[in-house]
N, CA and C of each residue as an Amber inpcrd file, in Angstrom:
protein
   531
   8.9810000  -1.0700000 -26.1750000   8.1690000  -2.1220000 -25.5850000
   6.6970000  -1.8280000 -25.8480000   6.0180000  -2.5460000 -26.3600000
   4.0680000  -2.3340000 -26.1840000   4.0460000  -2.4750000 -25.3130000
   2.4120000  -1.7030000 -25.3190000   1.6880000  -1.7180000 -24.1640000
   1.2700000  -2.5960000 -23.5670000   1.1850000  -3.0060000 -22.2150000
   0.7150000  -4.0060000 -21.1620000  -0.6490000  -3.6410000 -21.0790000
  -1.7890000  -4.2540000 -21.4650000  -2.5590000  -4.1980000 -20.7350000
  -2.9890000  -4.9540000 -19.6430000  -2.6460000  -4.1540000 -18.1160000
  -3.2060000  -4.9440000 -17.0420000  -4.7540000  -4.4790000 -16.0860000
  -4.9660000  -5.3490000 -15.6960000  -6.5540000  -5.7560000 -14.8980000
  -6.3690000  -3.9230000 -13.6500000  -7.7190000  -4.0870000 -13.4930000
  -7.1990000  -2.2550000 -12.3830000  -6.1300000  -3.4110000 -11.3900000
  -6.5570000  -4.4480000 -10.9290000  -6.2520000  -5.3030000  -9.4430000
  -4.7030000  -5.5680000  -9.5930000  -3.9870000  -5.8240000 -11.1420000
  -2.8020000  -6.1540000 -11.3720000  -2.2930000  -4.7090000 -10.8410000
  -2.3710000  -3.7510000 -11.3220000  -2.2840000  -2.0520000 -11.7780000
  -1.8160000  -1.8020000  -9.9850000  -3.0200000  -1.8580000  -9.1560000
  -3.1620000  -1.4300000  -7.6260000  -1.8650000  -2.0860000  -7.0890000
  -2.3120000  -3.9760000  -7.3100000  -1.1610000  -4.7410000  -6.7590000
   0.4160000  -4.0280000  -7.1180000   0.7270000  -3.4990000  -8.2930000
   2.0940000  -3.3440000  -8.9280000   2.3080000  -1.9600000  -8.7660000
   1.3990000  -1.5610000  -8.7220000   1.9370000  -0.2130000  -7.9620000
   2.0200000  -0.0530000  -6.5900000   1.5590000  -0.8080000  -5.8630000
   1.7970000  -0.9970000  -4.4720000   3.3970000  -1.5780000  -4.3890000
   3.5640000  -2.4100000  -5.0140000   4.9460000  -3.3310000  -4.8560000
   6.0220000  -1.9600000  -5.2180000   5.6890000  -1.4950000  -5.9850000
   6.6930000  -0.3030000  -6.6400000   6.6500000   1.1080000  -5.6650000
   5.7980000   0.7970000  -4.7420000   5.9860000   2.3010000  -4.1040000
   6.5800000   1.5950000  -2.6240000   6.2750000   0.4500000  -2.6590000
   7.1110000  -0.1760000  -0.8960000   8.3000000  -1.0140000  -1.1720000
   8.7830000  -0.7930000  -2.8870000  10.4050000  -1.3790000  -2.6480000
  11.0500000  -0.1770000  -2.6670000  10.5360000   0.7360000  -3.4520000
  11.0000000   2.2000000  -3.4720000  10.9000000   2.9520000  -1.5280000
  10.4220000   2.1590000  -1.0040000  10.3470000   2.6540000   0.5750000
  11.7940000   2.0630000   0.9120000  12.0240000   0.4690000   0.9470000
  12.1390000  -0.3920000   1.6720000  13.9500000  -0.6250000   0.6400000
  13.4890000  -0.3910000  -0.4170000  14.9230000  -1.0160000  -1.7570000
  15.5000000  -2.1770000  -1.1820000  14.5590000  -3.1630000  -0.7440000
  14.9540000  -4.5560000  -1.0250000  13.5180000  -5.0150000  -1.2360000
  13.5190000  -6.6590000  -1.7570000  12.6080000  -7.3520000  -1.6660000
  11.2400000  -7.1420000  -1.0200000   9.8870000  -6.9660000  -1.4840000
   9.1290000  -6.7370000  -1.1080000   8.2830000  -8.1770000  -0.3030000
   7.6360000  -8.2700000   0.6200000   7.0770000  -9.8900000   1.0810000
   5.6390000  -9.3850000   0.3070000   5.0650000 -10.5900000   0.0280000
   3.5030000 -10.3470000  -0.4120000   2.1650000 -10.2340000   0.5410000
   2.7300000 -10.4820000   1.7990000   1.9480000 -10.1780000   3.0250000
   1.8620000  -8.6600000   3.2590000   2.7650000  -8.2090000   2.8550000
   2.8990000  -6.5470000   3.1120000   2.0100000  -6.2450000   1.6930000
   2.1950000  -6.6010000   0.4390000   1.3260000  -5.4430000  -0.1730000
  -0.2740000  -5.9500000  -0.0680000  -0.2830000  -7.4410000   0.7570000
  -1.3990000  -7.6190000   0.3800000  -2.1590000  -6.8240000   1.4490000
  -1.6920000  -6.5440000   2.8240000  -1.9630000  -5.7500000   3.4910000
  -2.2570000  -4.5660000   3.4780000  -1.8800000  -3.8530000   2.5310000
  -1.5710000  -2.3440000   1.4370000  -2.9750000  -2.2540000   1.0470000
  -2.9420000  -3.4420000   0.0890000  -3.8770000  -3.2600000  -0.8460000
  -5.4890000  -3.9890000  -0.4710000  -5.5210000  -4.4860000   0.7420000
  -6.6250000  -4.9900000   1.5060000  -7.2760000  -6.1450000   0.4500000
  -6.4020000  -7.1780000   0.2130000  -6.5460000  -8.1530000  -0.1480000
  -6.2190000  -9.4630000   0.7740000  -6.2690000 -10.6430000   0.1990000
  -6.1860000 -12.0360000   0.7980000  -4.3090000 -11.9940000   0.3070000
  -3.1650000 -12.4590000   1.2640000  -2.0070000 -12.9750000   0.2630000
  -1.8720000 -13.9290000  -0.1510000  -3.1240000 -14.8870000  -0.4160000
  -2.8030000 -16.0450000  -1.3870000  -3.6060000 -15.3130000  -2.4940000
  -4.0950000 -14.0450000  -2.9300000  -4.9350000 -13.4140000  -4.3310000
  -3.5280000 -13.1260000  -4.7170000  -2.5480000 -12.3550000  -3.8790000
  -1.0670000 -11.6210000  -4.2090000  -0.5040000 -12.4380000  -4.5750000
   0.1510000 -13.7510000  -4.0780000   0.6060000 -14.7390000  -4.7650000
   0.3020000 -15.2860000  -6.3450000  -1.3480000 -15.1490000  -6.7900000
  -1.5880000 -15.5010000  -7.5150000  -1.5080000 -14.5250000  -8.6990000
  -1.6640000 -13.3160000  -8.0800000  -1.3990000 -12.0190000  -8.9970000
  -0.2030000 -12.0770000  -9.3440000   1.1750000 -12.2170000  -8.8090000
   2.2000000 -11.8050000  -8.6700000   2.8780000 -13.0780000  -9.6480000
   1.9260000 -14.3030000 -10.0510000   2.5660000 -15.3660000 -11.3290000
   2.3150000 -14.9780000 -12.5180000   1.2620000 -14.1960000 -12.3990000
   0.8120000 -14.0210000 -13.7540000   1.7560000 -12.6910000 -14.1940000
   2.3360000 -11.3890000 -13.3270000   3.3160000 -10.3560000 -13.1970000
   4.5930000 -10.8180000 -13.5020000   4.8580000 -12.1020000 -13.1450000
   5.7500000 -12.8900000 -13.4020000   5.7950000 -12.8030000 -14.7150000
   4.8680000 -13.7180000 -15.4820000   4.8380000 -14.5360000 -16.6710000
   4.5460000 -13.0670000 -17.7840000   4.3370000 -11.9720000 -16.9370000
   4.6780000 -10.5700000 -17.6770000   5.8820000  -9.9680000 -18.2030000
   6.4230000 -10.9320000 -16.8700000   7.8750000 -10.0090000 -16.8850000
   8.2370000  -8.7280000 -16.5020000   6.7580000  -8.3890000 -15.4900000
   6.3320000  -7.6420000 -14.7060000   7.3030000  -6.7440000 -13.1750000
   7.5320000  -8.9740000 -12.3860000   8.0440000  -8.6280000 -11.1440000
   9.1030000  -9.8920000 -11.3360000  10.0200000  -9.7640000 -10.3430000
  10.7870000 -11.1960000 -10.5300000  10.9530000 -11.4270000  -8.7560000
  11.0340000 -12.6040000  -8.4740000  10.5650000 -13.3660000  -7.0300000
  12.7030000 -13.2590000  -6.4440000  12.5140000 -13.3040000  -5.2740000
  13.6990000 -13.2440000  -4.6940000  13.5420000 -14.5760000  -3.3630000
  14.2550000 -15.1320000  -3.7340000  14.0230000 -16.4210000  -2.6640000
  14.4600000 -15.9020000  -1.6790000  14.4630000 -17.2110000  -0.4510000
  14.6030000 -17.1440000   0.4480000  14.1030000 -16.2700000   1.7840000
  14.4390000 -16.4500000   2.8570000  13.7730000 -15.6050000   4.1880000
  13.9340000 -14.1480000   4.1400000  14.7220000 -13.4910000   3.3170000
  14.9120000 -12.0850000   2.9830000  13.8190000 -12.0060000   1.6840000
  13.4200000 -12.8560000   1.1700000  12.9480000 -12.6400000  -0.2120000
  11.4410000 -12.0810000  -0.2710000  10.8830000 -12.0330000  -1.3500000
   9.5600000 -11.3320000  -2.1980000   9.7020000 -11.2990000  -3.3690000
   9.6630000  -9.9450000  -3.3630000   9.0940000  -9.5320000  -4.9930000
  10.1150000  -8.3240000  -5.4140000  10.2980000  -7.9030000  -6.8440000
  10.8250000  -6.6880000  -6.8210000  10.2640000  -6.1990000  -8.6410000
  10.0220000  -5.0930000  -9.1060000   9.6940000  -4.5670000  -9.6420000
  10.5630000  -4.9040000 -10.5930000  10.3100000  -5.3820000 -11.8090000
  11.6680000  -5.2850000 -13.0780000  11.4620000  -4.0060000 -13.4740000
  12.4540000  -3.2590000 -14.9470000  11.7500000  -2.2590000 -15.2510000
  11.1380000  -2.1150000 -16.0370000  10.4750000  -3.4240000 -16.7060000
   9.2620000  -3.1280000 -17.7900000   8.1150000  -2.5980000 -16.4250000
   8.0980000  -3.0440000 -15.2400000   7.0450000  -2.7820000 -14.8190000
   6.7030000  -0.9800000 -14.5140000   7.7200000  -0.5740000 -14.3530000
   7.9600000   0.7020000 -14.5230000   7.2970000   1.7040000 -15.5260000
   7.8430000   1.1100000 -16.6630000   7.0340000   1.5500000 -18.5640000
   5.9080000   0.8540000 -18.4930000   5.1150000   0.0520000 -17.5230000
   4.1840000  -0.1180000 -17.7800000   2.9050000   0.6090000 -16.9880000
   3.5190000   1.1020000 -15.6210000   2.6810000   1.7150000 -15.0890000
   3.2450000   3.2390000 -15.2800000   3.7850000   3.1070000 -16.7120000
   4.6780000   4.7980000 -17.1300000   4.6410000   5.6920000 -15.7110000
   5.5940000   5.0470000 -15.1530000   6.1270000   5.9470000 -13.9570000
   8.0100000   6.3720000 -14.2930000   7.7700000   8.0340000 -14.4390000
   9.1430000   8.0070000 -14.7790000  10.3990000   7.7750000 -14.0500000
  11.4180000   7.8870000 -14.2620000  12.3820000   7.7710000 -12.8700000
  12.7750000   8.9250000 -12.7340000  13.0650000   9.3310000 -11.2360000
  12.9840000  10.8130000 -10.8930000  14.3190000  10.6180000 -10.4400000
  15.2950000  10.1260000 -10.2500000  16.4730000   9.3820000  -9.5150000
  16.5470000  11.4450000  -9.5660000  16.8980000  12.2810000 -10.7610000
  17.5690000  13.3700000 -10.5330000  16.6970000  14.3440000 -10.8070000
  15.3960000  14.2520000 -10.3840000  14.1250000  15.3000000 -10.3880000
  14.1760000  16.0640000  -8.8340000  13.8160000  17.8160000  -9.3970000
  13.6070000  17.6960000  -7.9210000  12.3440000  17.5300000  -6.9400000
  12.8660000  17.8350000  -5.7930000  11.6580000  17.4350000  -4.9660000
  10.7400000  18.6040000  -4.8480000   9.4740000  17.8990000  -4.8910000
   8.4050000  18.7600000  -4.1720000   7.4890000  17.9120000  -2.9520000
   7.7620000  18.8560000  -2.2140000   7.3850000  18.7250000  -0.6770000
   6.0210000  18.2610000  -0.7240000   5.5970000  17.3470000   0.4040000
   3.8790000  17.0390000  -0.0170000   3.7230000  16.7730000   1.8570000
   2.6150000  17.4360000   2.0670000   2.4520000  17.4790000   3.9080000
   1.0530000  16.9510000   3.8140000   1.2410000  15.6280000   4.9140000
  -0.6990000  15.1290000   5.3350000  -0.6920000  15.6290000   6.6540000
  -1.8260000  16.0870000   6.9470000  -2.1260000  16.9890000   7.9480000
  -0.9460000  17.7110000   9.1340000  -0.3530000  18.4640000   7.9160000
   0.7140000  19.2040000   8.4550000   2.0820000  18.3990000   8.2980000
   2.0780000  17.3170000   8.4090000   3.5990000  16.3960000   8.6740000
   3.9720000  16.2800000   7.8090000   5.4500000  16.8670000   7.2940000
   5.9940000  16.4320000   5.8140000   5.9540000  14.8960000   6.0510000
   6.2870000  14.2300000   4.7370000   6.2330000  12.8560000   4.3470000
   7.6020000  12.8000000   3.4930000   8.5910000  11.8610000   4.0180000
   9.7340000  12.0730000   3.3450000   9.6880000  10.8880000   2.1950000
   8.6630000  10.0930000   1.7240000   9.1460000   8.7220000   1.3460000
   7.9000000   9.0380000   0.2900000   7.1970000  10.1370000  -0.1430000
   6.3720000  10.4930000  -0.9980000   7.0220000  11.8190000  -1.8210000
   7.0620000  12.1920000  -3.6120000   6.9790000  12.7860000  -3.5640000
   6.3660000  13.3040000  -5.0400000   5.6410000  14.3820000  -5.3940000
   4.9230000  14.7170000  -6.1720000   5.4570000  14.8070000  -7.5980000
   4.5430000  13.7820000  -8.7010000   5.2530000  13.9620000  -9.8570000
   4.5300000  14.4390000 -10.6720000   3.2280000  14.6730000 -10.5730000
   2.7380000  15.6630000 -11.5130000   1.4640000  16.4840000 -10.6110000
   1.0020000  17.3930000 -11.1810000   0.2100000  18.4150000 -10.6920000
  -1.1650000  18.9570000 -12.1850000  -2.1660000  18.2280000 -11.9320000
  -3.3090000  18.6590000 -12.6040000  -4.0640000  19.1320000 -12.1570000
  -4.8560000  20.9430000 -12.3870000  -5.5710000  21.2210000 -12.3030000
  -6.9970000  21.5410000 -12.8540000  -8.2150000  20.8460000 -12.2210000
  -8.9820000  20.5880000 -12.4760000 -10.0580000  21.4780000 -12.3290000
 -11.0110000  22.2220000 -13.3810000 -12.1130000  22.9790000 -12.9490000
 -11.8410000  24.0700000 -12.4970000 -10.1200000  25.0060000 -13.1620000
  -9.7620000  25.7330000 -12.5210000 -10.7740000  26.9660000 -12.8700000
 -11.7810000  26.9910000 -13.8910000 -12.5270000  28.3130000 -14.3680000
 -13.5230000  28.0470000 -13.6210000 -13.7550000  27.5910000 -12.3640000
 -14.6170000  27.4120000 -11.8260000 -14.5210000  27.1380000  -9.9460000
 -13.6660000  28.2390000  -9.9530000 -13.2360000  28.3880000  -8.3410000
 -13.6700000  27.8510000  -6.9540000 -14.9390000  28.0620000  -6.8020000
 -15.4640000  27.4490000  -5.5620000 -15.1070000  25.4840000  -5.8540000
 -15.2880000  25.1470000  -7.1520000 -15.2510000  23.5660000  -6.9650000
 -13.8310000  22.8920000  -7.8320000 -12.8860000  24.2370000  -7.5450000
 -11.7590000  23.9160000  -8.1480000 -10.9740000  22.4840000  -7.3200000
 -10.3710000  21.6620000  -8.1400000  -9.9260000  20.3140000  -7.8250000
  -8.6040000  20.0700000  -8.4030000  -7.9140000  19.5330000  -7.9670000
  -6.2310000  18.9680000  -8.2080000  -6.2530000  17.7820000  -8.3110000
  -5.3990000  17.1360000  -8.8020000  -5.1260000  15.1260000  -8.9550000
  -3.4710000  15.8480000  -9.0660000  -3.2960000  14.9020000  -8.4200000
  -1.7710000  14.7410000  -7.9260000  -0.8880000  13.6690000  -8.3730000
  -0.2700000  13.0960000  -9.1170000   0.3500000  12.2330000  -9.4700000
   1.3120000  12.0030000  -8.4290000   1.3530000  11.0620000  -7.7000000
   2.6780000  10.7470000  -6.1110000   3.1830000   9.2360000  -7.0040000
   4.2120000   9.4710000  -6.1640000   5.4000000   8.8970000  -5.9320000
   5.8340000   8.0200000  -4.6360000   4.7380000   6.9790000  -4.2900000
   4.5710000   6.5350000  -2.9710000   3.7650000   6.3020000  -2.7710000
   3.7980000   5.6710000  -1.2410000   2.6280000   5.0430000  -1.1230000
   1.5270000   5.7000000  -0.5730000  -0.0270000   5.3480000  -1.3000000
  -0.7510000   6.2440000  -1.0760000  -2.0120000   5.6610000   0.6250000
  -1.3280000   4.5980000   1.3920000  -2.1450000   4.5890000   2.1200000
  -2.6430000   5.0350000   3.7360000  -1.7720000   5.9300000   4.0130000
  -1.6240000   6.5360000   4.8220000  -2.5730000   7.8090000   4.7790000
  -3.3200000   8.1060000   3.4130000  -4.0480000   8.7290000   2.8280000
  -5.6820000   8.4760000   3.0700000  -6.4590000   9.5670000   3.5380000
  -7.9980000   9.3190000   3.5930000  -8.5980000  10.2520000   3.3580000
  -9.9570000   9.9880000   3.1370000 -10.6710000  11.4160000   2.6270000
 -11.1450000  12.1640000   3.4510000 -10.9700000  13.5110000   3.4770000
 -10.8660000  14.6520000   4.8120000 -10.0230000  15.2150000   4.9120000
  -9.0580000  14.2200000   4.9470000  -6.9680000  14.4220000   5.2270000
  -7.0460000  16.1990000   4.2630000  -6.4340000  17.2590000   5.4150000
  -5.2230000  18.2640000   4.9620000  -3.9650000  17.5950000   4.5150000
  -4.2120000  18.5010000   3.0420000  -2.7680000  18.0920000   2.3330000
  -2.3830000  19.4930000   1.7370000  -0.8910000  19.3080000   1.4630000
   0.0020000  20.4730000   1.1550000   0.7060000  19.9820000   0.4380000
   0.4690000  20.1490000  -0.9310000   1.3610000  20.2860000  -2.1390000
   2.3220000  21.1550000  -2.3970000   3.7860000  21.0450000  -2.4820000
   4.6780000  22.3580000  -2.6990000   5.5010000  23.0840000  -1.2070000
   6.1470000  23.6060000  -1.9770000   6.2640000  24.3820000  -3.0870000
   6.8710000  24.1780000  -4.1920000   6.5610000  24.3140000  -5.0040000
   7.4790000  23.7550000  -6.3780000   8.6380000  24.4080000  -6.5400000
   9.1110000  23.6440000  -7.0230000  10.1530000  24.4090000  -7.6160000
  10.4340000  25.6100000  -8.4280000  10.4350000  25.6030000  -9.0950000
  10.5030000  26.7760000 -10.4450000   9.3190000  28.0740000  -9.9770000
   8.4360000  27.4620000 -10.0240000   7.1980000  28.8080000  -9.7610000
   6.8680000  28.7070000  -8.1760000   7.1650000  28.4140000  -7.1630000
   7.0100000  28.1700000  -6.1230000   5.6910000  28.1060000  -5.4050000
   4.9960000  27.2970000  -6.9200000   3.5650000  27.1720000  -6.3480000
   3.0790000  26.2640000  -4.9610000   2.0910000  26.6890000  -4.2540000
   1.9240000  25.4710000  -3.2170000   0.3180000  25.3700000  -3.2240000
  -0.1600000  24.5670000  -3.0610000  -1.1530000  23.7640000  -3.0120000
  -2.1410000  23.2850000  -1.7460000  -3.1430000  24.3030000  -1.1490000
  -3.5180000  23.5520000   0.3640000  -4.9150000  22.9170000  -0.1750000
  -5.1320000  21.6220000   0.1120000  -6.4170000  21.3600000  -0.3550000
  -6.5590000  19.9720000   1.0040000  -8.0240000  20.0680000   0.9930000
  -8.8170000  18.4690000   1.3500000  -9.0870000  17.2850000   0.5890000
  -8.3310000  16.0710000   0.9130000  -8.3950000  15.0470000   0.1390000
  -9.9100000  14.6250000  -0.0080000 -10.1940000  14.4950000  -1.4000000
 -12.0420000  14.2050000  -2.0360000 -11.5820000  13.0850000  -2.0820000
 -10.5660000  11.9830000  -2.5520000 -10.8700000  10.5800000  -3.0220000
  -8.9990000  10.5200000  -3.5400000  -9.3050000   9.3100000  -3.7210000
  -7.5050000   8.8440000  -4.0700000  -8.0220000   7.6070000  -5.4670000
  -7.2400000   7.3510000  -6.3610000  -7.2540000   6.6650000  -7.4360000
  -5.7970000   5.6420000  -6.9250000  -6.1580000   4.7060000  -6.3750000
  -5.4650000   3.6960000  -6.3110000  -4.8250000   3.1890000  -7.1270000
  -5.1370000   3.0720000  -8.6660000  -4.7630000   2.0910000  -9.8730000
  -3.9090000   2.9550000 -10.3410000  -3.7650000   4.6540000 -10.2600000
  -2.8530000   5.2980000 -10.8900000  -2.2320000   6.3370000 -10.3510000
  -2.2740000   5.8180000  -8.7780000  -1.3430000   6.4290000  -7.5380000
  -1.7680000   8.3610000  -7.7630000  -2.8570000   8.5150000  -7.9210000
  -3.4880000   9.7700000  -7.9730000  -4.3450000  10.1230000  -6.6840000
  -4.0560000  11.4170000  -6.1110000  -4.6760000  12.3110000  -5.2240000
  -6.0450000  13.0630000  -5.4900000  -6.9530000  13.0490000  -5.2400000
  -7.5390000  13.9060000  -5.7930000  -8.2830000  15.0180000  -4.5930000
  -7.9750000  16.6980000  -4.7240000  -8.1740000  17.3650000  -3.7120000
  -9.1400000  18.4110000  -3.8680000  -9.8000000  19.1040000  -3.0780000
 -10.3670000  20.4410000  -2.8450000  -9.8600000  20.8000000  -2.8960000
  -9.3530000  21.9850000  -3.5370000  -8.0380000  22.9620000  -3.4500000
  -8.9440000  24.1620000  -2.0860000  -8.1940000  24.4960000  -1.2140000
  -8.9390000  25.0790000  -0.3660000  -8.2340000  26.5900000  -0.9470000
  -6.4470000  27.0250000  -1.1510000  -5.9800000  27.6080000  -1.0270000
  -4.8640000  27.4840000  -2.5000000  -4.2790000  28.0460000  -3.2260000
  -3.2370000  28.1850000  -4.0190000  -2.4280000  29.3230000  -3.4470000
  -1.2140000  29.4020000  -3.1590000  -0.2030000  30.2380000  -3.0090000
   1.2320000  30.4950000  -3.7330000   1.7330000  31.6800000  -5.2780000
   2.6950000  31.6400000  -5.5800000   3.4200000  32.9190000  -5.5280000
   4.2080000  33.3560000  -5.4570000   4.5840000  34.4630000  -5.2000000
   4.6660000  35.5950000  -6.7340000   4.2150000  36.3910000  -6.5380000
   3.8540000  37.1850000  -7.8280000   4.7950000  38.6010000  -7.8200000
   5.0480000  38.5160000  -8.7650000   6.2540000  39.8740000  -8.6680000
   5.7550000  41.0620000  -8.9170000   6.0760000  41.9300000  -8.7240000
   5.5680000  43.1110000  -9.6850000   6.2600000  43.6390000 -10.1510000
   5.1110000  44.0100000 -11.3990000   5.5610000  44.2660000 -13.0970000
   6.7140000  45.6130000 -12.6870000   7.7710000  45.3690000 -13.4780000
   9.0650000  46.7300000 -14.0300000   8.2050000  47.6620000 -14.7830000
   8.3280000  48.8520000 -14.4030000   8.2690000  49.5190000 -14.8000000
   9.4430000  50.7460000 -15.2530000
């Protein structure tokens, strides 16, 4: 499939829809993401024809109905499917979050410690999220890295975290001798 190019506002809107059917796995209403995304829901409506005419989202009638993510929209906001990835744990001020979970881990400015920074690639919805917020990345899997940092800012359009790393913690073996 080529590339989609969509508007940041399409991007926010469709990734919002994709992280609250992935909550909800039915029909999304457009009052809810427009609520999400602190818009008007007649802008969502209007966003959500043109997502349409993408082939983006497809509409579900009736009083149960909304919106639901096809899966070009998926390859378009290259979000992979994790159906059999495992989990890594992600805590806002202390409280795990079961309906979020971490799909990539970039570290930023790591040769430069005091203003070392993370972007977080999630899996969910990011609005429960503010800047200040304690967050806890991890532990991972494989290297059982974990992650304590203060949220600096969030990237809405590409469901990215971005943190103070206050703390890194992995467990280090020592060398055989």
């Amino acid at each position: 499939m080529s590339s989609i190019e969509l508007t940041p506002s399409q991007k926010n809107i469709l990734q919002e829809l994709v992280n609250l059917y992935k909550e909800e796995e039915s029909a999304v209403k457009g009052e809810d993401i427009a609520e999400n995304v602190d818009r008007n829901p007649g802008t969502i409506r209007n966003q959500m024809q043109s997502l349409k005419a993408l082939q983006l989202v497809e509409g579900v009638p009736g009083p149960k109905g909304g919106y639901k993510p096809t899966a070009n929209a998926y390859d378009a906001l290259q979000i992979e499917d994790m159906d059999d990835a495992a989990s890594v744990p992600l805590r806002l001020e202390g409280d795990l979050l079961d309906d979020a979970n971490v799909e990539e881990i970039d570290l930023t400015s790591v040769h430069h410690p005091e203003e070392c920074r993370a972007e977080i690639q999630l899996q969910g919805s990011m609005s429960d999220f503010h800047e200040g917020d304690a967050v806890t990345v991890g532990p991972t899997p494989l290297s059982k890295l974990q992650i304590i940092g203060t949220l600096a800012g969030k990237d809405d359009t590409s469901n990215k975290l971005i943190l103070t790393i206050d703390d890194m913690r992995a467990p280090a073996e020592e060398p055989a001798h």
